[in-house]
PDB file of C-alpha atoms in Angstrom:
ATOM      1  CA  MET A   1      34.034  72.807 -92.487  1.00  0.00           C
ATOM      2  CA  LYS A   2      33.217  76.162 -94.052  1.00  0.00           C
ATOM      3  CA  GLU A   3      35.387  78.486 -96.078  1.00  0.00           C
ATOM      4  CA  LEU A   4      36.433  81.505 -94.054  1.00  0.00           C
ATOM      5  CA  LEU A   5      39.035  83.195 -96.195  1.00  0.00           C
ATOM      6  CA  ARG A   6      40.363  83.115 -99.764  1.00  0.00           C
ATOM      7  CA  THR A   7      43.497  84.968-100.860  1.00  0.00           C
ATOM      8  CA  THR A   8      46.573  84.714-103.054  1.00  0.00           C
ATOM      9  CA  ASP A   9      48.711  86.440-100.400  1.00  0.00           C
ATOM     10  CA  PRO A  10      50.560  83.841 -98.280  1.00  0.00           C
ATOM     11  CA  THR A  11      51.322  86.428 -95.591  1.00  0.00           C
ATOM     12  CA  ILE A  12      47.610  86.991 -94.981  1.00  0.00           C
ATOM     13  CA  VAL A  13      47.094  83.230 -94.729  1.00  0.00           C
ATOM     14  CA  ALA A  14      49.866  82.889 -92.150  1.00  0.00           C
ATOM     15  CA  PHE A  15      48.641  85.882 -90.118  1.00  0.00           C
ATOM     16  CA  ALA A  16      45.008  84.732 -90.210  1.00  0.00           C
ATOM     17  CA  MET A  17      45.912  81.212 -89.116  1.00  0.00           C
ATOM     18  CA  ALA A  18      48.024  82.558 -86.239  1.00  0.00           C
ATOM     19  CA  LEU A  19      45.122  84.740 -85.098  1.00  0.00           C
ATOM     20  CA  LEU A  20      42.642  81.867 -85.294  1.00  0.00           C
ATOM     21  CA  GLN A  21      44.916  79.487 -83.423  1.00  0.00           C
ATOM     22  CA  GLY A  22      45.485  82.170 -80.794  1.00  0.00           C
ATOM     23  CA  GLU A  23      41.726  82.350 -80.286  1.00  0.00           C
ATOM     24  CA  GLY A  24      41.453  78.569 -80.015  1.00  0.00           C
ATOM     25  CA  ILE A  25      39.666  78.186 -83.359  1.00  0.00           C
ATOM     26  CA  ASP A  26      40.720  75.103 -85.307  1.00  0.00           C
ATOM     27  CA  CYS A  27      41.500  75.918 -88.930  1.00  0.00           C
ATOM     28  CA  PHE A  28      42.789  74.110 -92.004  1.00  0.00           C
ATOM     29  CA  GLU A  29      44.642  75.584 -94.978  1.00  0.00           C
ATOM     30  CA  MET A  30      43.534  74.302 -98.379  1.00  0.00           C
ATOM     31  CA  ASP A  31      45.270  74.521-101.764  1.00  0.00           C
ATOM     32  CA  VAL A  32      48.761  74.758-100.252  1.00  0.00           C
ATOM     33  CA  ASN A  33      50.279  72.504-102.909  1.00  0.00           C
ATOM     34  CA  MET A  34      48.771  74.379-105.855  1.00  0.00           C
ATOM     35  CA  SER A  35      52.124  76.174-106.240  1.00  0.00           C
ATOM     36  CA  VAL A  36      53.401  73.002-107.905  1.00  0.00           C
ATOM     37  CA  LEU A  37      50.867  73.517-110.697  1.00  0.00           C
ATOM     38  CA  GLU A  38      51.191  77.280-110.967  1.00  0.00           C
ATOM     39  CA  GLY A  39      54.973  77.421-110.792  1.00  0.00           C
ATOM     40  CA  GLY A  40      54.995  79.536-107.631  1.00  0.00           C
ATOM     41  CA  ILE A  41      53.577  82.692-109.243  1.00  0.00           C
ATOM     42  CA  GLY A  42      50.611  82.920-106.852  1.00  0.00           C
ATOM     43  CA  ILE A  43      47.634  82.912-109.217  1.00  0.00           C
ATOM     44  CA  PHE A  44      45.575  80.286-107.393  1.00  0.00           C
ATOM     45  CA  PRO A  45      44.056  81.450-104.119  1.00  0.00           C
ATOM     46  CA  ARG A  46      44.591  79.589-100.884  1.00  0.00           C
ATOM     47  CA  ARG A  47      41.655  79.002 -98.589  1.00  0.00           C
ATOM     48  CA  ILE A  48      41.249  78.679 -94.852  1.00  0.00           C
ATOM     49  CA  LEU A  49      38.466  76.467 -93.567  1.00  0.00           C
ATOM     50  CA  VAL A  50      37.002  76.448 -90.063  1.00  0.00           C
ATOM     51  CA  HIS A  51      34.405  74.290 -88.362  1.00  0.00           C
ATOM     52  CA  ALA A  52      30.854  75.428 -89.123  1.00  0.00           C
ATOM     53  CA  ASP A  53      30.218  76.105 -85.426  1.00  0.00           C
ATOM     54  CA  ASP A  54      33.157  78.550 -85.335  1.00  0.00           C
ATOM     55  CA  ILE A  55      32.510  80.492 -88.561  1.00  0.00           C
ATOM     56  CA  GLU A  56      30.867  83.540 -86.953  1.00  0.00           C
ATOM     57  CA  ARG A  57      33.548  83.883 -84.300  1.00  0.00           C
ATOM     58  CA  ALA A  58      36.288  83.425 -86.923  1.00  0.00           C
ATOM     59  CA  GLU A  59      34.717  86.071 -89.193  1.00  0.00           C
ATOM     60  CA  ARG A  60      34.670  88.468 -86.235  1.00  0.00           C
ATOM     61  CA  VAL A  61      38.379  87.838 -85.600  1.00  0.00           C
ATOM     62  CA  MET A  62      39.153  88.599 -89.260  1.00  0.00           C
ATOM     63  CA  LYS A  63      37.027  91.746 -89.223  1.00  0.00           C
ATOM     64  CA  ASP A  64      38.608  92.989 -85.981  1.00  0.00           C
ATOM     65  CA  ASN A  65      42.045  92.659 -87.584  1.00  0.00           C
ATOM     66  CA  ASP A  66      41.047  94.212 -90.947  1.00  0.00           C
ATOM     67  CA  ILE A  67      41.648  91.002 -92.900  1.00  0.00           C
ATOM     68  CA  PRO A  68      39.465  90.843 -96.031  1.00  0.00           C
ATOM     69  CA  LEU A  69      37.709  87.530 -96.489  1.00  0.00           C
ATOM     70  CA  GLY A  70      38.032  87.640-100.281  1.00  0.00           C
ATOM     71  CA  ARG A  71      35.322  85.095-100.904  1.00  0.00           C
ATOM     72  CA  PRO A  72      32.253  85.356-103.102  1.00  0.00           C
TER      73      PRO A  72
END
């Protein structure tokens, strides 16, 4: 698995995952339960991981929909 996207905006995470699933790209959301530690204020970014074989196609889907990847 490789990191595709990193953001603190849960709406971007939901939209990105819907797009990926619509394209048949398996994805996994990491750091979902960090809100327990942060108190729900959204300071810790959530990440979306995809299979290494799908990373280029997934990046293209994000770029085509103007979703910033937000990763280093």
